[in-house]
Amino acid sequence: MAPTRRLRERLRWSKLYSFSCVRPSIPSDNEDPYPLPAPGCSRIVYCNQPRVHRKKPLKYPTNYISTTRYNIITFLPKAIFEQFRRVANLYFLLAALLSLTPVTPFSAVSMIAPLAFVVGLSMAKEALEDWRRFMQDMEVNSRKVSIHKGEGRFGYKHWQKIRVGDVVKVEKDQFFPADLLLLSSSYEDGICYVETMNLDGETNLKVKRSLEVTLPLDDDEAFKDFRAFIRCEDPNPSLYTFVGNFEYEQQVYPLDPSQILLRDSKLRNTSYVYGVVIFTGHDSKVMQNATKSPSKRSRIEKKMDKIIYILFTLLVLISLISSIGFAVKIKYGMPKWWYLQPQNTTNLYDPSRPSLAGIFHLITALILYGYLIPISLYVSIEVVKVLQAMFINQDLHMYDEETEIPAQARTSNLNEELGQVDTILSDKTGTLTCNQMDFLKCSIAGVSYGVGSSEVEVAAAKQMASEASNAPGQLSSSQDFWEDSGGGFGSSEIELESGITCTVEKPQKPRIKGFSFEDDRLMHGNWTKEPNAGTILLFFRILALCHTAIPELNEETGGFTYEAESPDEGAFLVAAREFGFEFCKRTQSSVFVRERYSSSENPVEREFKILNLLEFNSKRKRMSVVVRDESGQINLLCKGADSIIFERLSKNGRMYENDTSKHLNEYGEAGLRTLALAYRVLEESEYSAWNTEFVKAKTTIGPDREAQLERVADMIERDLFLVGATAVEDKLQKGVPQCIDKLAQAGLKIWVLTGDKMETAINIGFACSLLRQGMKQICVSIMNSDLGMQDAKMAAKENILMQITNATQMVKLEKDPHAAFALIIDGKTLSYALEDDMKNQFLSLAVDCASVICCRVSPKQKALVTRLVKEGTGKTTLAIGDGANDVGMIQEADIGVGISGVEGMQAVMASDFSIAQFRFLERLLVVHGHWCYKRIAQMICYFFYKNIAFGLTLFYFEAYTGFSGQSVYDDWYMLLFNVILTSLPVISLGVFEQDVSSEVCLQFPALYQQGPKNLFFDWYRIFGWMGNGLYSSLIIFFLNINIFYDQAFRAGGQTADMAAVGTTMFTCIIWAVNIQIALTMSHFTWIQHLFVWGSIATWYAFLVAYGMSSPLISGNAYQILLEALGPAPMYWAVTLLVTASCNIPYLAHISFQRTSNPLDHHVIQEIKYYKKDLEDQRMWKRERSKARQETKIGFTARVDAKIRQLRGKLQKKSSTFSIQVAS
Amino acid sequence: MIITSFALVGLVFVPIGLASLSASEQVVEIVDRYDIDCIPEQFQNERLAYIQNSETNKTCTRNLIVPRKMNSPVYVYYQLDNFYQNHRRYVKSRSDKQLRSKAYEQVTDNCKPEDKANGLAIVPCGLIAWSLFNDTYKFSLDSKVLEVNKKNIAWKSDQDHKFGSDVYPKNFQSGALIGGAKLNASIPLSEQEDLIVWMRTAALPTFRKLYGKIEVDLELNDKITVVIQNNYNTYGFGGKKKLVLSTTTWIGGKNDFLGVAYLTVGGMCLFLAICFVLLYVFKPRTLGDPSYLSWNRNAAGHPS
């Protein structure tokens, strides 16, 4: 803080902002000259009097925030309510309650225990998740901030204690604890710099300035008697508006957003500010923006609900059948069944009232056949998902070693959704890029310098090299290309991963942040030997002078670091420093640069007087400084977008225009951010004439001022002399291009939604290979910015609609299959395009485009776009982002992924999965997503199979008992069926099953398409499994019944009673379903073996143990295995017979499918099994490269396009050649 | 691999099927339905009245011819038909506690409506015990009495652990309604093997229960005379009564179904194996042939 303090004394910092440093004074009356719109502006704040706000009517919420779903008191009722909103759970609850009455077919315990287990487990999970949220809130709530305690003393307090009206002092790099009105700052003119990364994702600093009248309140003492009154708008979520009046010392001043410091933004470059709290806690704008995190459910789970409904229908149906049957039997049969004493009955069996008995029986039947609805399914799925999530968390391939952050599945119920993603919506800054600029190349005087290459180039070049070496005859058709290219494959497969490391690690010297330039022609003072040394000198000076940054001395190393408004500027300054032009000091009117022409010389400190500064804004797209050097010469130094600079060049300033623009194109293609640099020499007289105009413009009052300033600036920024251009790499995160390429090959669509400028977004598009040269870019935007006017709005809308329709036509009419379109749209346009009447056209256009880039979008729009894609296409969307501005999108998407890295935790908190780097997304989707999808799909199918197979046997047996509701199995068997005997194998299936190994998943991205195409959970497959269950139930029941019908089943002559028949039947079921799952699994480890065979063994063990327990517990099952069934060969023979006949059709079906119509993973499994991939590497490689979805984005596509282009050229050449020959 | 596994299953199943069929063939079984024939001519139209009338003479004589040599032991069963011993009301109506020990004599909660008679707990209580089968058979061969051994017809564990040796019948069949057999109040329940067998409720409405064992060989064409006390009322619900004499083998009684089922499944497996062999011959697919990968199949000219 100390150096800035010192700095402040010397420098009125805001002088730099020459447009605004002269304030028009505001005339004001006491008669409330700024009437506020009445509705929605009722908030009254008494500054420095927080006591007033403790009581009604001015009591506002405290600054305590809570994002938890429950609290201690509401947890139980609310969580239980949530649980029983699931239809199945409600059903089980009813069943459990009814099991306490005599209608129940089972004992009450066997109904209540599983339900309690299931509900308890889910609730425990909820509680744990909520606890984590609570801890996060606590962390935020207990941050400390300095607050005015009265009498001019400040002391630290927790954030949660802050009240409206408090005066707080926020120090450098702290977050604002609430929405504040800026009163004063460490700068004399009350400005401060704010980073709003967490609000809108923008990384450049924003300037806020206080009202002039509060400027004197700039130390602790001044607040002793500070009293003021604010009337302002009510809490609302709009980040960019604020309406209010500030009443201070009998004067009323209007407030606007530039005085408001928003919660969750950060104070930068300013040592402290004072502010008064206006909105606290949930009233603050950022919290108002927060939407309740919706509970997300995966597609599979939703479908599962449908299946549950089907099963419910089935359940009700068979219950009806059985209760009608029962009523009939009661009416006609019962009176004859003297052994049931029909004359002494209760309602349940009263033959004189069969319909009543039937209704009672309906309830009994609904409970009895409840086994059709797998209660344990929910619990098993929960368990499996938690375990799957553990695997995701533990995956070392998704562990970032630099930050030591592993991947984290924050909500486990979306694992399988990862395998079905269709569209990825990605944030840019912090997600694709590191928000770090590296000076990489430059073009000076028409000569391009810089031998380093951008990551994209490196990756693409590798690919290119490999393809080129494969294809000696590039004219051959694509098919032949693969066939012919056999020999070269061994060498061609350069692992893409190595591409990353070679650019990032420069082992020769320690890397300088922001500087990756490598070219000895310019370094170490060598530039003086270049032919255009003068121009080069000028180039460096422009870099070192034309900016708004301030240097900060790093006392440890003695070097300077720069606090720049944007990272590009920082990169320029670092570059200038490395070239020997070290910007070291800034005073109010001068910039000091230490120049060193060669490494041996001592640096010379030169002073440049800054006469004027024409600041950068997105409309001007350029900035200039007017400087007077030591010799007294006045220069205008200008940097800006190439298009803007080029049109302002003087006639003789165009010497290098052609070369430079060629270089600029190259840089742009390589995904670099470019700026052109130019200068102009000014005559003293010319300058002074202009300066008077400029001062006049600056002091203009009213809305005209901006336009005036612009006009004046425009006058001087002419007749420029082009010096060169810079190329800065917006550093992509590690592995991003490769990851995007792979994801594109897996058939995923990628949209970029960014808050950044269109140019930056397009640059990144190139850098990520989402855009490439030759792609047709459709830019939808509107020029006139007159909003508010009704007809202008209509016109704009029509304009956009026309653009969209035209573009759609163009896309439709395109014949070339390789043609790719890119849609680029900005936020303002998007706000129209997202309106109801237009969004469908917009969506259909966007879907046809290979890549979509939305720039300048607000957090809200990000969420809206996500919703549009989600609802419009009906496909699964995944949103990935890192900042608070991505929260809306992350919550809206089917899956939200947060990048847990540098920035705040908001995105991560809102996300379902968090990863440390974008590149891990590939593994998360292609490996884990693919596996989890298949696992869960198979698991659910199997569950339905198993429960149908079991549940229906109960129904068949009913028919033999006069529909009385007796079950053939012991209660304990049924209880254990779902809980122990069949649950572990299916859980191991859900956790460990993998059709192919992770390497194969990554090598064959096309396998991922099995998920989005939903091959494993379509109705055909579901009904197939259900049919299998039905078949098995029939086989199990009728084989057993026919065999045990009336004959003795053992040599001892005993006949089978109900216990014996039931136990045998149950044994058959256990065998059949466990063998079935063993057949289903394709990946066996000892765990699966243990669980499958262990389950069967457990059954026998249980039977023995149960048989040995007191007969009071086991009843007729007493000693059943050891005494009755075990010694009977019949028992074993039946088990074998039934098990085999249950599974033969399935086995036959899958073998038939495999032989005649294998799926991709089957073939790959076989290749792997027979080690064909090792024997025939050529085939393996060929298949790997073919296993890509047709893709139009990513660098592979880029390389393909390039090859096509070359081929086209060659063809053209040869054809012209042949024509020449012919002629 | 699939082919071999199918073939293997087939090859295992067919012999098992044959073995069990042959075992079933060895069983000699005599089944005699007597419920209708045992009612005298004059009562044929009012069978129910006949059986319910305690005055009528229920004795009935039947002659059985032995079709093949029956090796000792020959098991004697009674078979009831259309009798819902598996009805929920019936199955539940018992008290295992009471059967097991004297201390729980009063535990009759589950036994309704046959729990108490005149306010006293019935031992054994419940519908099952109350409806105990009470036809009796006396066998003679050439006017020589054939002893029927009624010992060891129940499960040993039932006798030892489920039916107490200190529990004696009390207040049994003393209520307003008389169901089936009466029990000798001086014999403990653990010795009442007929009751123990009966208490093992059958799974299906048609069932056989063991009545006793004839421990001599019966020769071909032996003419066995059975004197039946036809007491049990199956006429009310139209059930049949059959007397069964049967030998057993390792698979138990006569049971062709098991063998047939084994043969069917085995045969099917062999058939499937042949099918797959044919499929393999006519439409071969090398395992792991990459041309079956989806991207190759969809491509226009896939290498074949």
Coordinates of N, CA and C in Angstrom, one line a residue, chain A residues 552-666:
Chain A
E552 N 4.5 -0.2 -10.5 CA 4.7 -0.5 -9.0 C 6.0 -1.1 -8.8
L553 N 6.8 -0.6 -8.0 CA 8.1 -1.1 -7.7 C 8.0 -2.4 -6.9
N554 N 8.5 -3.4 -7.3 CA 8.5 -4.6 -6.5 C 9.8 -4.5 -5.7
E555 N 9.7 -4.3 -4.4 CA 10.8 -4.0 -3.6 C 11.8 -5.2 -3.5
E556 N 11.3 -6.4 -3.6 CA 12.2 -7.6 -3.5 C 13.1 -7.7 -4.6
T557 N 12.6 -7.6 -5.9 CA 13.4 -7.8 -7.0 C 13.9 -6.6 -7.6
G558 N 13.4 -5.5 -7.3 CA 13.8 -4.2 -7.8 C 13.2 -3.9 -9.2
G559 N 12.4 -4.9 -9.7 CA 11.8 -4.7 -11.0 C 10.4 -4.0 -10.8
F560 N 9.8 -3.7 -12.0 CA 8.5 -3.1 -11.9 C 7.4 -4.0 -12.3
T561 N 6.3 -3.9 -11.7 CA 5.1 -4.6 -12.2 C 4.1 -3.5 -12.5
Y562 N 3.2 -3.8 -13.4 CA 2.3 -2.7 -13.9 C 0.9 -3.0 -13.5
E563 N 0.2 -2.0 -13.0 CA -1.2 -2.1 -12.8 C -1.9 -1.5 -14.0
A564 N -2.3 -2.3 -14.9 CA -2.9 -1.8 -16.1 C -4.4 -2.1 -16.1
E565 N -5.1 -1.3 -16.9 CA -6.5 -1.4 -17.0 C -6.9 -2.7 -17.7
S566 N -6.1 -3.1 -18.7 CA -6.5 -4.4 -19.3 C -5.2 -5.2 -19.4
P567 N -5.3 -6.5 -19.5 CA -4.1 -7.3 -19.5 C -3.3 -7.1 -20.8
D568 N -3.9 -6.7 -21.8 CA -3.1 -6.4 -23.1 C -2.1 -5.4 -22.8
E569 N -2.5 -4.3 -22.1 CA -1.7 -3.2 -21.8 C -0.5 -3.6 -21.0
G570 N -0.8 -4.5 -20.0 CA 0.2 -5.0 -19.1 C 1.3 -5.7 -20.0
A571 N 0.8 -6.5 -20.9 CA 1.7 -7.3 -21.8 C 2.6 -6.4 -22.6
F572 N 2.0 -5.3 -23.1 CA 2.8 -4.4 -23.9 C 3.9 -3.8 -23.0
L573 N 3.6 -3.4 -21.8 CA 4.6 -2.8 -21.0 C 5.7 -3.8 -20.6
V574 N 5.3 -5.0 -20.4 CA 6.3 -6.0 -20.1 C 7.2 -6.2 -21.3
A575 N 6.6 -6.2 -22.4 CA 7.3 -6.3 -23.7 C 8.3 -5.2 -23.8
A576 N 7.8 -4.0 -23.6 CA 8.7 -2.8 -23.8 C 9.8 -2.9 -22.8
R577 N 9.5 -3.4 -21.6 CA 10.6 -3.5 -20.6 C 11.7 -4.5 -21.1
E578 N 11.2 -5.6 -21.6 CA 12.1 -6.6 -22.1 C 12.9 -6.1 -23.3
F579 N 12.3 -5.3 -24.1 CA 13.1 -4.7 -25.2 C 14.1 -3.6 -24.8
G580 N 14.0 -3.2 -23.5 CA 14.9 -2.2 -23.0 C 14.3 -0.8 -22.9
F581 N 13.0 -0.8 -22.8 CA 12.3 0.5 -22.6 C 11.4 0.4 -21.4
E582 N 12.0 0.5 -20.2 CA 11.3 0.2 -19.0 C 10.6 1.5 -18.5
F583 N 9.3 1.4 -18.5 CA 8.4 2.4 -18.0 C 8.6 2.4 -16.5
C584 N 9.0 3.5 -15.9 CA 9.4 3.4 -14.4 C 8.6 4.3 -13.6
K585 N 8.1 5.4 -14.1 CA 7.5 6.4 -13.2 C 6.5 7.2 -14.0
R586 N 5.4 7.5 -13.3 CA 4.4 8.4 -13.9 C 4.1 9.5 -12.9
T587 N 4.2 10.7 -13.4 CA 3.7 11.8 -12.6 C 2.5 12.4 -13.3
Q588 N 2.0 13.5 -12.7 CA 0.8 14.0 -13.3 C 0.9 14.3 -14.7
S589 N 2.1 14.8 -15.1 CA 2.1 15.2 -16.5 C 3.2 14.5 -17.3
S590 N 3.9 13.6 -16.7 CA 5.0 13.0 -17.4 C 5.1 11.5 -17.2
V591 N 5.7 10.9 -18.2 CA 6.0 9.4 -18.0 C 7.5 9.3 -18.2
F592 N 8.1 8.5 -17.3 CA 9.5 8.3 -17.3 C 9.9 6.9 -17.8
V593 N 10.8 6.9 -18.8 CA 11.1 5.6 -19.3 C 12.6 5.4 -19.3
R594 N 13.1 4.3 -18.8 CA 14.5 4.0 -18.8 C 14.8 3.3 -20.1
E595 N 15.6 3.9 -20.9 CA 15.9 3.3 -22.2 C 17.3 2.8 -22.2
R596 N 17.4 1.7 -22.8 CA 18.7 1.0 -22.8 C 18.8 0.4 -24.2
Y597 N 19.8 0.9 -25.0 CA 19.8 0.5 -26.4 C 20.6 -0.8 -26.6
S598 N 21.5 -1.1 -25.7 CA 22.1 -2.4 -25.8 C 22.4 -2.9 -24.4
S599 N 22.5 -4.2 -24.3 CA 22.6 -4.8 -23.0 C 23.8 -4.3 -22.2
S600 N 24.8 -3.8 -22.9 CA 26.0 -3.4 -22.1 C 25.8 -2.0 -21.6
E601 N 25.1 -1.2 -22.3 CA 24.9 0.2 -21.9 C 24.2 0.4 -20.6
N602 N 24.4 1.5 -20.0 CA 23.6 1.8 -18.8 C 22.3 2.5 -19.3
P603 N 21.2 2.2 -18.6 CA 20.0 2.8 -19.1 C 19.9 4.3 -18.9
V604 N 19.3 5.0 -19.8 CA 19.1 6.4 -19.7 C 17.7 6.7 -19.3
E605 N 17.4 7.5 -18.3 CA 16.0 7.8 -18.0 C 15.6 9.0 -18.8
R606 N 14.5 8.9 -19.5 CA 14.0 10.0 -20.3 C 12.6 10.3 -19.8
E607 N 12.3 11.6 -19.9 CA 11.0 12.1 -19.5 C 10.2 12.5 -20.7
F608 N 9.0 12.0 -20.8 CA 8.1 12.4 -21.8 C 6.9 13.1 -21.2
K609 N 6.7 14.3 -21.7 CA 5.5 15.0 -21.1 C 4.3 14.6 -21.8
I610 N 3.3 14.2 -21.0 CA 2.0 13.8 -21.6 C 1.2 15.0 -21.7
L611 N 0.9 15.4 -22.9 CA 0.1 16.6 -23.1 C -1.4 16.3 -23.0
N612 N -1.8 15.3 -23.7 CA -3.2 14.9 -23.7 C -3.3 13.4 -23.8
L613 N -4.4 12.9 -23.3 CA -4.7 11.5 -23.4 C -6.1 11.3 -23.9
L614 N -6.1 10.6 -25.1 CA -7.5 10.4 -25.7 C -7.8 8.9 -25.4
E615 N -8.7 8.7 -24.5 CA -8.9 7.4 -24.0 C -9.6 6.4 -24.9
F616 N -9.4 5.2 -24.5 CA -9.9 4.1 -25.3 C -11.4 3.9 -25.0
N617 N -12.2 3.7 -26.0 CA -13.5 3.1 -25.7 C -14.0 2.3 -26.8
S618 N -15.0 1.5 -26.6 CA -15.3 0.5 -27.6 C -15.8 1.1 -28.9
K619 N -16.2 2.3 -28.9 CA -16.7 2.9 -30.1 C -15.5 3.4 -30.9
R620 N -14.6 4.0 -30.2 CA -13.4 4.6 -30.9 C -12.4 3.5 -31.3
K621 N -12.3 2.5 -30.5 CA -11.4 1.4 -30.7 C -10.0 1.8 -30.9
R622 N -9.6 2.9 -30.3 CA -8.2 3.3 -30.4 C -7.9 4.2 -29.2
M623 N -6.7 4.4 -28.8 CA -6.3 5.4 -27.9 C -5.0 6.1 -28.3
S624 N -4.9 7.3 -27.9 CA -3.8 8.1 -28.3 C -3.2 8.9 -27.1
V625 N -2.0 9.2 -27.2 CA -1.4 10.1 -26.3 C -0.7 11.2 -27.1
V626 N -0.7 12.4 -26.6 CA 0.1 13.4 -27.2 C 1.3 13.7 -26.3
V627 N 2.5 13.5 -26.7 CA 3.7 13.6 -25.8 C 4.7 14.6 -26.4
R628 N 5.3 15.2 -25.5 CA 6.4 16.1 -25.9 C 7.7 15.4 -25.4
D629 N 8.6 15.1 -26.3 CA 9.8 14.5 -25.8 C 10.9 15.5 -25.3
E630 N 12.0 15.0 -24.9 CA 13.0 15.9 -24.3 C 13.5 16.9 -25.3
S631 N 13.5 16.6 -26.6 CA 13.9 17.6 -27.6 C 12.8 18.6 -27.9
G632 N 11.7 18.4 -27.3 CA 10.6 19.4 -27.4 C 9.7 19.1 -28.6
Q633 N 9.9 18.0 -29.3 CA 9.0 17.6 -30.4 C 7.7 17.0 -29.9
I634 N 6.7 17.4 -30.5 CA 5.4 16.8 -30.1 C 5.0 15.7 -31.0
N635 N 4.6 14.6 -30.4 CA 4.2 13.4 -31.2 C 2.8 13.0 -30.7
L636 N 2.1 12.5 -31.7 CA 0.8 11.8 -31.3 C 1.1 10.3 -31.5
L637 N 1.0 9.6 -30.4 CA 1.2 8.1 -30.5 C -0.2 7.4 -30.4
C638 N -0.4 6.5 -31.3 CA -1.8 6.0 -31.3 C -1.7 4.5 -31.5
K639 N -2.6 3.8 -30.8 CA -2.7 2.3 -31.0 C -4.2 2.0 -31.1
G640 N -4.5 1.1 -31.9 CA -5.9 0.8 -32.1 C -6.2 -0.4 -33.0
A641 N -7.4 -0.7 -33.2 CA -7.8 -1.8 -34.1 C -7.3 -1.5 -35.5
D642 N -6.8 -2.5 -36.2 CA -6.2 -2.2 -37.5 C -7.1 -1.5 -38.5
S643 N -8.4 -1.9 -38.5 CA -9.3 -1.3 -39.5 C -9.3 0.2 -39.2
I644 N -9.4 0.6 -38.0 CA -9.5 2.0 -37.6 C -8.3 2.8 -38.0
I645 N -7.1 2.2 -37.6 CA -5.9 2.9 -37.9 C -5.6 3.0 -39.4
F646 N -5.9 1.9 -40.1 CA -5.6 2.0 -41.5 C -6.3 3.0 -42.3
E647 N -7.5 3.3 -41.8 CA -8.3 4.4 -42.6 C -7.9 5.8 -42.2
R648 N -7.0 5.9 -41.2 CA -6.5 7.2 -40.8 C -5.1 7.5 -41.2
L649 N -4.5 6.6 -42.0 CA -3.1 6.8 -42.3 C -3.0 8.0 -43.4
S650 N -1.9 8.6 -43.3 CA -1.6 9.6 -44.3 C -1.1 8.9 -45.5
K651 N -0.9 9.7 -46.6 CA -0.5 9.1 -47.9 C 0.9 8.4 -47.7
N652 N 1.8 9.2 -47.1 CA 3.1 8.6 -47.0 C 3.3 7.7 -45.8
G653 N 2.2 7.6 -45.0 CA 2.3 6.7 -43.9 C 1.9 5.3 -44.2
R654 N 1.6 5.1 -45.5 CA 1.1 3.7 -45.9 C 2.2 2.8 -46.4
M655 N 3.4 3.2 -46.2 CA 4.6 2.4 -46.7 C 4.5 0.9 -46.4
Y656 N 4.1 0.7 -45.1 CA 4.1 -0.7 -44.7 C 2.7 -1.4 -44.6
E657 N 1.8 -0.7 -45.2 CA 0.4 -1.1 -45.0 C 0.2 -2.5 -45.5
N658 N 0.7 -2.8 -46.7 CA 0.4 -4.1 -47.3 C 1.0 -5.3 -46.5
D659 N 2.3 -5.1 -46.2 CA 3.0 -6.1 -45.4 C 2.3 -6.3 -44.1
T660 N 2.1 -5.1 -43.4 CA 1.5 -5.2 -42.1 C 0.2 -5.9 -42.1
S661 N -0.7 -5.6 -43.1 CA -2.0 -6.2 -43.1 C -1.9 -7.7 -43.4
K662 N -0.9 -8.0 -44.2 CA -0.7 -9.5 -44.4 C -0.3 -10.2 -43.1
H663 N 0.6 -9.5 -42.4 CA 1.0 -10.1 -41.1 C -0.2 -10.1 -40.1
L664 N -1.0 -9.1 -40.1 CA -2.2 -9.0 -39.2 C -3.1 -10.2 -39.5
N665 N -3.3 -10.5 -40.8 CA -4.1 -11.6 -41.1 C -3.6 -12.9 -40.6
E666 N -2.3 -13.1 -40.8 CA -1.6 -14.3 -40.3 C -1.8 -14.4 -38.7

